[in-house]
Amino acid sequence: MGKPPRQQSQRPQGAKRPTKRPEVSLPHSRLDDLEQLVGAGALRVAIDRLLERAPDKETGKDDDDIEKVCDKMFQALKKRCPHLVPDRPVNSGEVGPRIDLGPKTAVTLFRGAAVKLAGEKQIVWVQGDSEMLVFASRVGLETESGRIVVHVPVRTDQTKDVVIKVPFAIGSEKRPAGLMASTPMRPTGPEAIVEIWADALTAFAWGSVLTLAEVLASRAGQDPDRQGLIAFNLLAGADGLAIGTMARHGFDRRAP
């Protein structure tokens, strides 16, 4: 059925149309107290609030570029929480801010890191006569004390859609290990896939972890030469992932 014709009200001659009322801008209840966050875990809470989103969705159009996402995130942090992310240079060899990521935020940023490493949201790997479609924008990340598990969704003609799990033993709060990690010879998944793609899947999973750490550390601060900080430590726990940052040592800094 069609809509009834719209009736026009009669306005007396000379009457003025009422001005449009300005829209009221309400503060975001999750962001309006960022300046008050202090103490252990404060940076994790601030990052979680800034990047709050559903982690079960694919990386969106605005989230494809993890570098832009992190640029905006740290700009907001330095503006609203300068006590958590100081803007002053970090001296050579000194430790910078520690970046704590809650489980949901870690997944969101990790997907962006995987897309950056792969170059596309999804990419076809070819080895000899074998082909496999890898969904970089749908990777997952589990964290527990001293251990992470990377989930890599893939598709082949033989197996259709499956998720390969690549575990890594890394540092924890009680046993820091720098950037060292160990992993089984083969990921967990269908034999038809891991038989051919074990090394490539492991390299992609760990490369995505390092890409995440590198991008975040480089935005967390700068050394006196205005170079971004570097990651030197990864800690996993049930409450998420922590990345330790530092300024390069003198022998590794840019020559004047």
CSV table of N, CA, C and O in Angstrom, one decimal, residues 118-233:
chain,number,residue,atom,x,y,z
A,118,ALA,N,50.5,-10.0,5.9
A,118,ALA,CA,50.1,-10.7,4.7
A,118,ALA,C,49.9,-9.8,3.5
A,118,ALA,O,50.1,-10.2,2.3
A,119,GLY,N,49.6,-8.5,3.7
A,119,GLY,CA,49.4,-7.6,2.6
A,119,GLY,C,48.0,-7.5,2.1
A,119,GLY,O,47.7,-6.6,1.4
A,120,GLU,N,47.2,-8.4,2.6
A,120,GLU,CA,45.8,-8.5,2.2
A,120,GLU,C,45.0,-9.1,3.3
A,120,GLU,O,45.5,-9.8,4.2
A,121,LYS,N,43.6,-8.9,3.3
A,121,LYS,CA,42.8,-9.5,4.2
A,121,LYS,C,42.8,-11.0,4.1
A,121,LYS,O,42.7,-11.8,5.0
A,122,GLN,N,42.9,-11.5,2.8
A,122,GLN,CA,43.0,-12.9,2.6
A,122,GLN,C,44.0,-13.1,1.4
A,122,GLN,O,44.0,-12.3,0.5
A,123,ILE,N,44.7,-14.1,1.5
A,123,ILE,CA,45.8,-14.3,0.5
A,123,ILE,C,45.9,-15.8,0.2
A,123,ILE,O,45.7,-16.7,1.0
A,124,VAL,N,46.3,-16.1,-1.1
A,124,VAL,CA,46.5,-17.5,-1.5
A,124,VAL,C,47.9,-17.9,-1.5
A,124,VAL,O,48.8,-17.2,-2.1
A,125,TRP,N,48.2,-18.9,-0.7
A,125,TRP,CA,49.6,-19.4,-0.7
A,125,TRP,C,49.7,-20.6,-1.7
A,125,TRP,O,48.8,-21.4,-1.9
A,126,VAL,N,50.8,-20.6,-2.4
A,126,VAL,CA,51.1,-21.6,-3.4
A,126,VAL,C,52.4,-22.3,-3.2
A,126,VAL,O,53.4,-21.6,-3.0
A,127,GLN,N,52.4,-23.6,-3.2
A,127,GLN,CA,53.6,-24.4,-3.0
A,127,GLN,C,53.5,-25.6,-3.9
A,127,GLN,O,52.7,-26.5,-3.6
A,128,GLY,N,54.2,-25.6,-5.0
A,128,GLY,CA,54.1,-26.7,-6.0
A,128,GLY,C,52.7,-26.7,-6.6
A,128,GLY,O,52.2,-25.7,-7.1
A,129,ASP,N,52.1,-27.9,-6.4
A,129,ASP,CA,50.7,-28.0,-6.9
A,129,ASP,C,49.7,-27.7,-5.9
A,129,ASP,O,48.5,-27.8,-6.1
A,130,SER,N,50.1,-27.3,-4.7
A,130,SER,CA,49.2,-27.1,-3.6
A,130,SER,C,48.9,-25.6,-3.4
A,130,SER,O,49.7,-24.8,-3.6
A,131,GLU,N,47.6,-25.3,-3.1
A,131,GLU,CA,47.2,-24.0,-2.9
A,131,GLU,C,46.3,-23.9,-1.6
A,131,GLU,O,45.6,-24.9,-1.3
A,132,MET,N,46.4,-22.8,-0.9
A,132,MET,CA,45.7,-22.7,0.4
A,132,MET,C,45.3,-21.2,0.5
A,132,MET,O,46.1,-20.3,0.4
A,133,LEU,N,44.0,-20.9,0.9
A,133,LEU,CA,43.6,-19.6,1.1
A,133,LEU,C,43.7,-19.3,2.6
A,133,LEU,O,43.1,-20.1,3.4
A,134,VAL,N,44.4,-18.2,3.0
A,134,VAL,CA,44.6,-17.8,4.3
A,134,VAL,C,43.8,-16.6,4.6
A,134,VAL,O,43.9,-15.6,3.9
A,135,PHE,N,42.9,-16.6,5.7
A,135,PHE,CA,42.1,-15.5,6.1
A,135,PHE,C,42.8,-14.7,7.2
A,135,PHE,O,42.6,-14.9,8.4
A,136,ALA,N,43.7,-13.7,6.7
A,136,ALA,CA,44.5,-13.0,7.7
A,136,ALA,C,43.6,-12.1,8.6
A,136,ALA,O,44.0,-11.9,9.8
A,137,SER,N,42.5,-11.6,8.1
A,137,SER,CA,41.7,-10.7,8.9
A,137,SER,C,40.8,-11.4,9.9
A,137,SER,O,40.1,-10.8,10.7
A,138,ARG,N,40.9,-12.7,9.9
A,138,ARG,CA,40.1,-13.5,10.9
A,138,ARG,C,40.9,-14.3,11.9
A,138,ARG,O,40.4,-15.2,12.5
A,139,VAL,N,42.2,-14.0,12.0
A,139,VAL,CA,43.1,-14.8,12.9
A,139,VAL,C,42.6,-14.5,14.3
A,139,VAL,O,41.9,-13.5,14.6
A,140,GLY,N,43.0,-15.4,15.2
A,140,GLY,CA,42.6,-15.2,16.6
A,140,GLY,C,43.9,-15.4,17.5
A,140,GLY,O,45.0,-15.8,17.0
A,141,LEU,N,43.8,-15.0,18.7
A,141,LEU,CA,44.9,-15.1,19.7
A,141,LEU,C,44.4,-15.4,21.0
A,141,LEU,O,43.6,-14.6,21.6
A,142,GLU,N,44.8,-16.5,21.6
A,142,GLU,CA,44.5,-16.9,23.0
A,142,GLU,C,45.8,-16.6,23.8
A,142,GLU,O,46.9,-16.8,23.4
A,143,THR,N,45.6,-16.2,25.0
A,143,THR,CA,46.7,-16.0,25.9
A,143,THR,C,46.4,-16.7,27.3
A,143,THR,O,45.3,-16.7,27.8
A,144,GLU,N,47.5,-17.2,27.8
A,144,GLU,CA,47.4,-17.8,29.2
A,144,GLU,C,48.8,-17.6,29.7
A,144,GLU,O,49.7,-17.1,29.0
A,145,SER,N,49.1,-18.0,30.9
A,145,SER,CA,50.4,-17.7,31.6
A,145,SER,C,51.5,-18.4,30.8
A,145,SER,O,51.6,-19.6,30.7
A,146,GLY,N,52.4,-17.6,30.2
A,146,GLY,CA,53.5,-18.1,29.5
A,146,GLY,C,53.2,-18.8,28.2
A,146,GLY,O,54.1,-19.4,27.6
A,147,ARG,N,52.0,-18.6,27.6
A,147,ARG,CA,51.7,-19.3,26.4
A,147,ARG,C,50.7,-18.5,25.6
A,147,ARG,O,49.8,-17.9,26.2
A,148,ILE,N,50.9,-18.5,24.3
A,148,ILE,CA,49.9,-17.9,23.4
A,148,ILE,C,49.6,-19.0,22.3
A,148,ILE,O,50.4,-19.8,22.0
A,149,VAL,N,48.4,-18.9,21.8
A,149,VAL,CA,48.0,-19.8,20.7
A,149,VAL,C,47.4,-18.9,19.6
A,149,VAL,O,46.4,-18.2,19.8
A,150,VAL,N,48.0,-19.0,18.4
A,150,VAL,CA,47.5,-18.2,17.3
A,150,VAL,C,46.6,-19.1,16.5
A,150,VAL,O,46.9,-20.3,16.1
A,151,HIS,N,45.4,-18.6,16.1
A,151,HIS,CA,44.4,-19.4,15.3
A,151,HIS,C,44.4,-18.8,13.9
A,151,HIS,O,44.2,-17.6,13.7
A,152,VAL,N,44.7,-19.6,12.9
A,152,VAL,CA,44.8,-19.2,11.6
A,152,VAL,C,43.7,-19.9,10.7
A,152,VAL,O,43.8,-21.1,10.4
A,153,PRO,N,42.6,-19.2,10.3
A,153,PRO,CA,41.6,-19.8,9.5
A,153,PRO,C,42.1,-19.9,8.1
A,153,PRO,O,42.6,-19.0,7.5
A,154,VAL,N,41.9,-21.1,7.5
A,154,VAL,CA,42.4,-21.4,6.1
A,154,VAL,C,41.3,-22.2,5.4
A,154,VAL,O,40.4,-22.7,6.0
A,155,ARG,N,41.5,-22.3,4.1
A,155,ARG,CA,40.6,-23.1,3.3
A,155,ARG,C,41.4,-23.8,2.1
A,155,ARG,O,42.2,-23.1,1.5
A,156,THR,N,41.1,-25.1,2.0
A,156,THR,CA,41.7,-25.8,0.8
A,156,THR,C,40.5,-26.6,0.2
A,156,THR,O,39.5,-26.8,0.7
A,157,ASP,N,40.8,-27.1,-1.0
A,157,ASP,CA,39.8,-27.9,-1.7
A,157,ASP,C,39.5,-29.2,-1.0
A,157,ASP,O,38.4,-29.7,-1.0
A,158,GLN,N,40.5,-29.7,-0.3
A,158,GLN,CA,40.3,-31.0,0.4
A,158,GLN,C,39.6,-30.8,1.7
A,158,GLN,O,38.9,-31.7,2.1
A,159,THR,N,39.9,-29.7,2.5
A,159,THR,CA,39.4,-29.6,3.8
A,159,THR,C,38.4,-28.6,4.0
A,159,THR,O,37.8,-28.5,5.1
A,160,LYS,N,38.1,-27.7,3.0
A,160,LYS,CA,37.2,-26.6,3.2
A,160,LYS,C,37.7,-25.7,4.3
A,160,LYS,O,38.9,-25.5,4.5
A,161,ASP,N,36.8,-25.0,5.1
A,161,ASP,CA,37.3,-24.1,6.1
A,161,ASP,C,37.7,-24.8,7.4
A,161,ASP,O,36.8,-25.5,8.0
A,162,VAL,N,38.9,-24.5,7.8
A,162,VAL,CA,39.4,-25.1,9.1
A,162,VAL,C,40.2,-24.0,9.8
A,162,VAL,O,40.6,-23.1,9.1
A,163,VAL,N,40.5,-24.2,11.0
A,163,VAL,CA,41.3,-23.3,11.8
A,163,VAL,C,42.5,-24.1,12.3
A,163,VAL,O,42.4,-25.1,12.9
A,164,ILE,N,43.7,-23.6,11.9
A,164,ILE,CA,45.0,-24.2,12.4
A,164,ILE,C,45.4,-23.5,13.6
A,164,ILE,O,45.4,-22.2,13.7
A,165,LYS,N,45.8,-24.2,14.6
A,165,LYS,CA,46.3,-23.6,15.9
A,165,LYS,C,47.8,-23.8,16.0
A,165,LYS,O,48.3,-24.9,15.9
A,166,VAL,N,48.5,-22.6,16.3
A,166,VAL,CA,49.9,-22.6,16.4
A,166,VAL,C,50.3,-22.1,17.8
A,166,VAL,O,50.2,-20.9,18.1
A,167,PRO,N,50.7,-23.0,18.7
A,167,PRO,CA,51.0,-22.5,20.1
A,167,PRO,C,52.5,-22.1,20.2
A,167,PRO,O,53.4,-22.6,19.5
A,168,PHE,N,52.7,-21.1,21.1
A,168,PHE,CA,54.1,-20.6,21.4
A,168,PHE,C,54.2,-20.5,22.9
A,168,PHE,O,53.3,-19.9,23.5
A,169,ALA,N,55.3,-21.0,23.4
A,169,ALA,CA,55.7,-20.7,24.8
A,169,ALA,C,56.5,-19.5,24.8
A,169,ALA,O,57.6,-19.4,24.2
A,170,ILE,N,56.1,-18.5,25.6
A,170,ILE,CA,56.8,-17.2,25.7
A,170,ILE,C,56.9,-16.9,27.1
A,170,ILE,O,56.7,-17.7,28.0
A,171,GLY,N,57.4,-15.6,27.4
A,171,GLY,CA,57.6,-15.2,28.8
A,171,GLY,C,56.3,-15.0,29.6
A,171,GLY,O,55.2,-14.9,29.0
A,172,SER,N,56.4,-15.0,30.9
A,172,SER,CA,55.3,-14.7,31.8
A,172,SER,C,55.7,-13.7,32.8
A,172,SER,O,56.9,-13.4,32.9
A,173,GLU,N,54.8,-13.2,33.7
A,173,GLU,CA,55.2,-12.3,34.7
A,173,GLU,C,56.3,-12.9,35.6
A,173,GLU,O,57.2,-12.3,36.1
A,174,LYS,N,56.2,-14.2,35.9
A,174,LYS,CA,57.1,-14.9,36.8
A,174,LYS,C,58.4,-15.3,36.1
A,174,LYS,O,59.4,-15.4,36.8
A,175,ARG,N,58.3,-15.5,34.8
A,175,ARG,CA,59.5,-16.0,34.1
A,175,ARG,C,59.6,-15.3,32.8
A,175,ARG,O,59.2,-15.8,31.7
A,176,PRO,N,60.1,-14.0,32.8
A,176,PRO,CA,60.3,-13.3,31.5
A,176,PRO,C,61.3,-14.0,30.6
A,176,PRO,O,62.2,-14.7,31.1
A,177,ALA,N,61.1,-13.9,29.3
A,177,ALA,CA,61.9,-14.6,28.3
A,177,ALA,C,62.3,-13.7,27.2
A,177,ALA,O,62.7,-14.2,26.1
A,178,GLY,N,62.2,-12.4,27.3
A,178,GLY,CA,62.5,-11.5,26.2
A,178,GLY,C,61.6,-11.7,25.0
A,178,GLY,O,60.4,-11.8,25.2
A,179,LEU,N,62.2,-11.9,23.9
A,179,LEU,CA,61.4,-12.2,22.7
A,179,LEU,C,61.6,-13.6,22.2
A,179,LEU,O,61.4,-14.0,21.1
A,180,MET,N,62.1,-14.5,23.2
A,180,MET,CA,62.3,-15.9,22.9
A,180,MET,C,61.0,-16.6,22.9
A,180,MET,O,60.1,-16.2,23.7
A,181,ALA,N,60.9,-17.6,22.0
A,181,ALA,CA,59.7,-18.4,22.0
A,181,ALA,C,60.0,-19.8,21.5
A,181,ALA,O,61.0,-20.0,20.8
A,182,SER,N,59.2,-20.8,21.9
A,182,SER,CA,59.4,-22.1,21.4
A,182,SER,C,58.0,-22.6,20.9
A,182,SER,O,57.0,-22.2,21.4
A,183,THR,N,58.0,-23.5,20.0
A,183,THR,CA,56.8,-24.0,19.4
A,183,THR,C,57.0,-25.5,18.9
A,183,THR,O,58.1,-25.9,18.6
A,184,PRO,N,55.9,-26.3,18.9
A,184,PRO,CA,56.1,-27.6,18.4
A,184,PRO,C,56.5,-27.6,16.9
A,184,PRO,O,56.4,-26.6,16.2
A,185,MET,N,57.0,-28.8,16.4
A,185,MET,CA,57.4,-28.9,15.0
A,185,MET,C,56.3,-28.7,14.1
A,185,MET,O,56.5,-28.1,13.0
A,186,ARG,N,55.1,-29.0,14.5
A,186,ARG,CA,53.9,-28.9,13.6
A,186,ARG,C,52.8,-28.2,14.4
A,186,ARG,O,52.5,-28.5,15.6
A,187,PRO,N,52.0,-27.3,13.7
A,187,PRO,CA,50.8,-26.8,14.3
A,187,PRO,C,49.7,-27.9,14.5
A,187,PRO,O,49.9,-29.0,14.0
A,188,THR,N,48.6,-27.5,15.1
A,188,THR,CA,47.5,-28.5,15.3
A,188,THR,C,46.5,-28.2,14.2
A,188,THR,O,46.0,-27.1,14.0
A,189,GLY,N,46.2,-29.3,13.4
A,189,GLY,CA,45.2,-29.2,12.3
A,189,GLY,C,45.2,-30.4,11.5
A,189,GLY,O,46.0,-31.4,11.7
A,190,PRO,N,44.4,-30.4,10.4
A,190,PRO,CA,44.3,-31.6,9.5
A,190,PRO,C,45.7,-31.9,8.9
A,190,PRO,O,46.5,-31.1,8.6
A,191,GLU,N,46.0,-33.2,8.9
A,191,GLU,CA,47.3,-33.7,8.4
A,191,GLU,C,47.6,-33.2,7.0
A,191,GLU,O,48.7,-32.9,6.7
A,192,ALA,N,46.5,-33.2,6.2
A,192,ALA,CA,46.7,-32.8,4.8
A,192,ALA,C,47.3,-31.3,4.7
A,192,ALA,O,47.9,-31.0,3.7
A,193,ILE,N,47.0,-30.5,5.7
A,193,ILE,CA,47.4,-29.1,5.7
A,193,ILE,C,48.8,-29.0,6.4
A,193,ILE,O,49.7,-28.4,5.8
A,194,VAL,N,48.9,-29.5,7.6
A,194,VAL,CA,50.2,-29.3,8.3
A,194,VAL,C,51.3,-30.1,7.7
A,194,VAL,O,52.5,-29.7,7.9
A,195,GLU,N,51.1,-31.1,7.0
A,195,GLU,CA,52.1,-31.8,6.3
A,195,GLU,C,52.9,-30.9,5.3
A,195,GLU,O,54.1,-31.0,5.1
A,196,ILE,N,52.1,-30.1,4.6
A,196,ILE,CA,52.7,-29.2,3.6
A,196,ILE,C,53.0,-27.8,4.1
A,196,ILE,O,54.0,-27.2,3.8
A,197,TRP,N,52.1,-27.3,5.0
A,197,TRP,CA,52.2,-25.9,5.3
A,197,TRP,C,52.7,-25.6,6.7
A,197,TRP,O,52.6,-24.4,7.2
A,198,ALA,N,53.2,-26.6,7.4
A,198,ALA,CA,53.6,-26.4,8.8
A,198,ALA,C,54.6,-25.2,9.0
A,198,ALA,O,54.4,-24.3,9.8
A,199,ASP,N,55.7,-25.2,8.2
A,199,ASP,CA,56.7,-24.1,8.4
A,199,ASP,C,56.1,-22.7,8.1
A,199,ASP,O,56.3,-21.7,8.8
A,200,ALA,N,55.3,-22.7,7.0
A,200,ALA,CA,54.7,-21.4,6.5
A,200,ALA,C,53.7,-20.9,7.6
A,200,ALA,O,53.7,-19.7,7.9
A,201,LEU,N,52.9,-21.8,8.1
A,201,LEU,CA,51.9,-21.3,9.1
A,201,LEU,C,52.6,-20.9,10.4
A,201,LEU,O,52.2,-19.9,11.0
A,202,THR,N,53.6,-21.6,10.8
A,202,THR,CA,54.4,-21.1,12.0
A,202,THR,C,55.0,-19.8,11.8
A,202,THR,O,55.0,-18.9,12.7
A,203,ALA,N,55.7,-19.6,10.7
A,203,ALA,CA,56.3,-18.3,10.4
A,203,ALA,C,55.3,-17.2,10.3
A,203,ALA,O,55.6,-16.1,10.8
A,204,PHE,N,54.2,-17.4,9.7
A,204,PHE,CA,53.1,-16.4,9.6
A,204,PHE,C,52.6,-16.1,11.0
A,204,PHE,O,52.4,-14.9,11.3
A,205,ALA,N,52.3,-17.1,11.8
A,205,ALA,CA,51.8,-16.8,13.1
A,205,ALA,C,52.8,-16.0,14.0
A,205,ALA,O,52.4,-15.0,14.6
A,206,TRP,N,54.0,-16.4,14.0
A,206,TRP,CA,55.0,-15.7,14.8
A,206,TRP,C,55.3,-14.3,14.2
A,206,TRP,O,55.5,-13.4,15.0
A,207,GLY,N,55.4,-14.3,12.9
A,207,GLY,CA,55.6,-13.0,12.3
A,207,GLY,C,54.5,-12.0,12.6
A,207,GLY,O,54.8,-10.8,12.8
A,208,SER,N,53.3,-12.4,12.7
A,208,SER,CA,52.2,-11.5,13.1
A,208,SER,C,52.3,-11.0,14.5
A,208,SER,O,52.1,-9.9,14.8
A,209,VAL,N,52.8,-11.9,15.4
A,209,VAL,CA,53.0,-11.5,16.8
A,209,VAL,C,54.1,-10.4,16.9
A,209,VAL,O,54.0,-9.4,17.5
A,210,LEU,N,55.2,-10.7,16.1
A,210,LEU,CA,56.3,-9.7,16.1
A,210,LEU,C,55.9,-8.4,15.5
A,210,LEU,O,56.3,-7.3,15.9
A,211,THR,N,55.1,-8.5,14.4
A,211,THR,CA,54.6,-7.2,13.8
A,211,THR,C,53.7,-6.4,14.7
A,211,THR,O,53.9,-5.2,14.8
A,212,LEU,N,52.9,-7.1,15.5
A,212,LEU,CA,52.1,-6.4,16.5
A,212,LEU,C,53.0,-5.7,17.5
A,212,LEU,O,52.8,-4.5,17.9
A,213,ALA,N,54.0,-6.4,18.0
A,213,ALA,CA,54.9,-5.8,19.0
A,213,ALA,C,55.7,-4.7,18.5
A,213,ALA,O,55.9,-3.6,19.1
A,214,GLU,N,56.1,-4.8,17.2
A,214,GLU,CA,56.9,-3.8,16.6
A,214,GLU,C,56.1,-2.5,16.4
A,214,GLU,O,56.6,-1.4,16.7
A,215,VAL,N,54.9,-2.6,15.8
A,215,VAL,CA,54.1,-1.4,15.6
A,215,VAL,C,53.7,-0.7,16.9
A,215,VAL,O,53.8,0.5,16.9
A,216,LEU,N,53.3,-1.5,17.9
A,216,LEU,CA,52.9,-0.8,19.1
A,216,LEU,C,54.1,-0.2,19.8
A,216,LEU,O,54.0,1.0,20.3
A,217,ALA,N,55.3,-0.8,19.8
A,217,ALA,CA,56.4,-0.2,20.5
A,217,ALA,C,56.9,1.0,19.8
A,217,ALA,O,57.3,2.0,20.4
A,218,SER,N,56.9,1.0,18.5
A,218,SER,CA,57.3,2.2,17.7
A,218,SER,C,56.5,3.4,17.9
A,218,SER,O,56.9,4.5,17.7
A,219,ARG,N,55.2,3.2,18.3
A,219,ARG,CA,54.3,4.3,18.6
A,219,ARG,C,54.2,4.7,20.1
A,219,ARG,O,53.7,5.8,20.4
A,220,ALA,N,54.8,3.9,20.9
A,220,ALA,CA,54.7,4.2,22.4
A,220,ALA,C,55.7,5.2,22.8
A,220,ALA,O,55.5,5.8,23.9
A,221,GLY,N,56.7,5.6,22.0
A,221,GLY,CA,57.6,6.6,22.4
A,221,GLY,C,58.8,6.7,21.4
A,221,GLY,O,58.8,5.9,20.4
A,222,GLN,N,59.7,7.6,21.7
A,222,GLN,CA,60.8,7.8,20.8
A,222,GLN,C,62.1,8.0,21.6
A,222,GLN,O,62.1,8.3,22.8
A,223,ASP,N,63.2,7.7,20.9
A,223,ASP,CA,64.5,7.9,21.6
A,223,ASP,C,65.0,9.4,21.2
A,223,ASP,O,64.3,10.1,20.5
A,224,PRO,N,66.1,9.8,21.7
A,224,PRO,CA,66.6,11.2,21.5
A,224,PRO,C,66.8,11.5,20.0
A,224,PRO,O,66.8,12.6,19.6
A,225,ASP,N,66.9,10.4,19.1
A,225,ASP,CA,67.1,10.6,17.7
A,225,ASP,C,65.7,10.6,17.0
A,225,ASP,O,65.7,10.6,15.8
A,226,ARG,N,64.6,10.6,17.8
A,226,ARG,CA,63.3,10.6,17.3
A,226,ARG,C,62.9,9.3,16.5
A,226,ARG,O,62.0,9.3,15.7
A,227,GLN,N,63.7,8.3,16.8
A,227,GLN,CA,63.3,7.0,16.3
A,227,GLN,C,62.3,6.3,17.3
A,227,GLN,O,62.4,6.5,18.5
A,228,GLY,N,61.4,5.5,16.8
A,228,GLY,CA,60.5,4.8,17.6
A,228,GLY,C,61.2,3.8,18.5
A,228,GLY,O,62.2,3.3,18.2
A,229,LEU,N,60.5,3.5,19.6
A,229,LEU,CA,61.0,2.5,20.6
A,229,LEU,C,60.9,1.1,19.9
A,229,LEU,O,60.2,0.9,18.9
A,230,ILE,N,61.6,0.1,20.5
A,230,ILE,CA,61.5,-1.2,20.0
A,230,ILE,C,61.0,-2.1,21.1
A,230,ILE,O,61.1,-1.8,22.3
A,231,ALA,N,60.5,-3.3,20.7
A,231,ALA,CA,60.0,-4.3,21.7
A,231,ALA,C,61.2,-5.1,22.2
A,231,ALA,O,62.0,-5.5,21.3
A,232,PHE,N,61.2,-5.4,23.4
A,232,PHE,CA,62.3,-6.3,23.9
A,232,PHE,C,61.7,-7.5,24.8
A,232,PHE,O,62.5,-8.3,25.2
A,233,ASN,N,60.4,-7.5,25.0
A,233,ASN,CA,59.9,-8.5,26.0
A,233,ASN,C,58.4,-8.7,25.7
A,233,ASN,O,57.7,-7.8,25.3
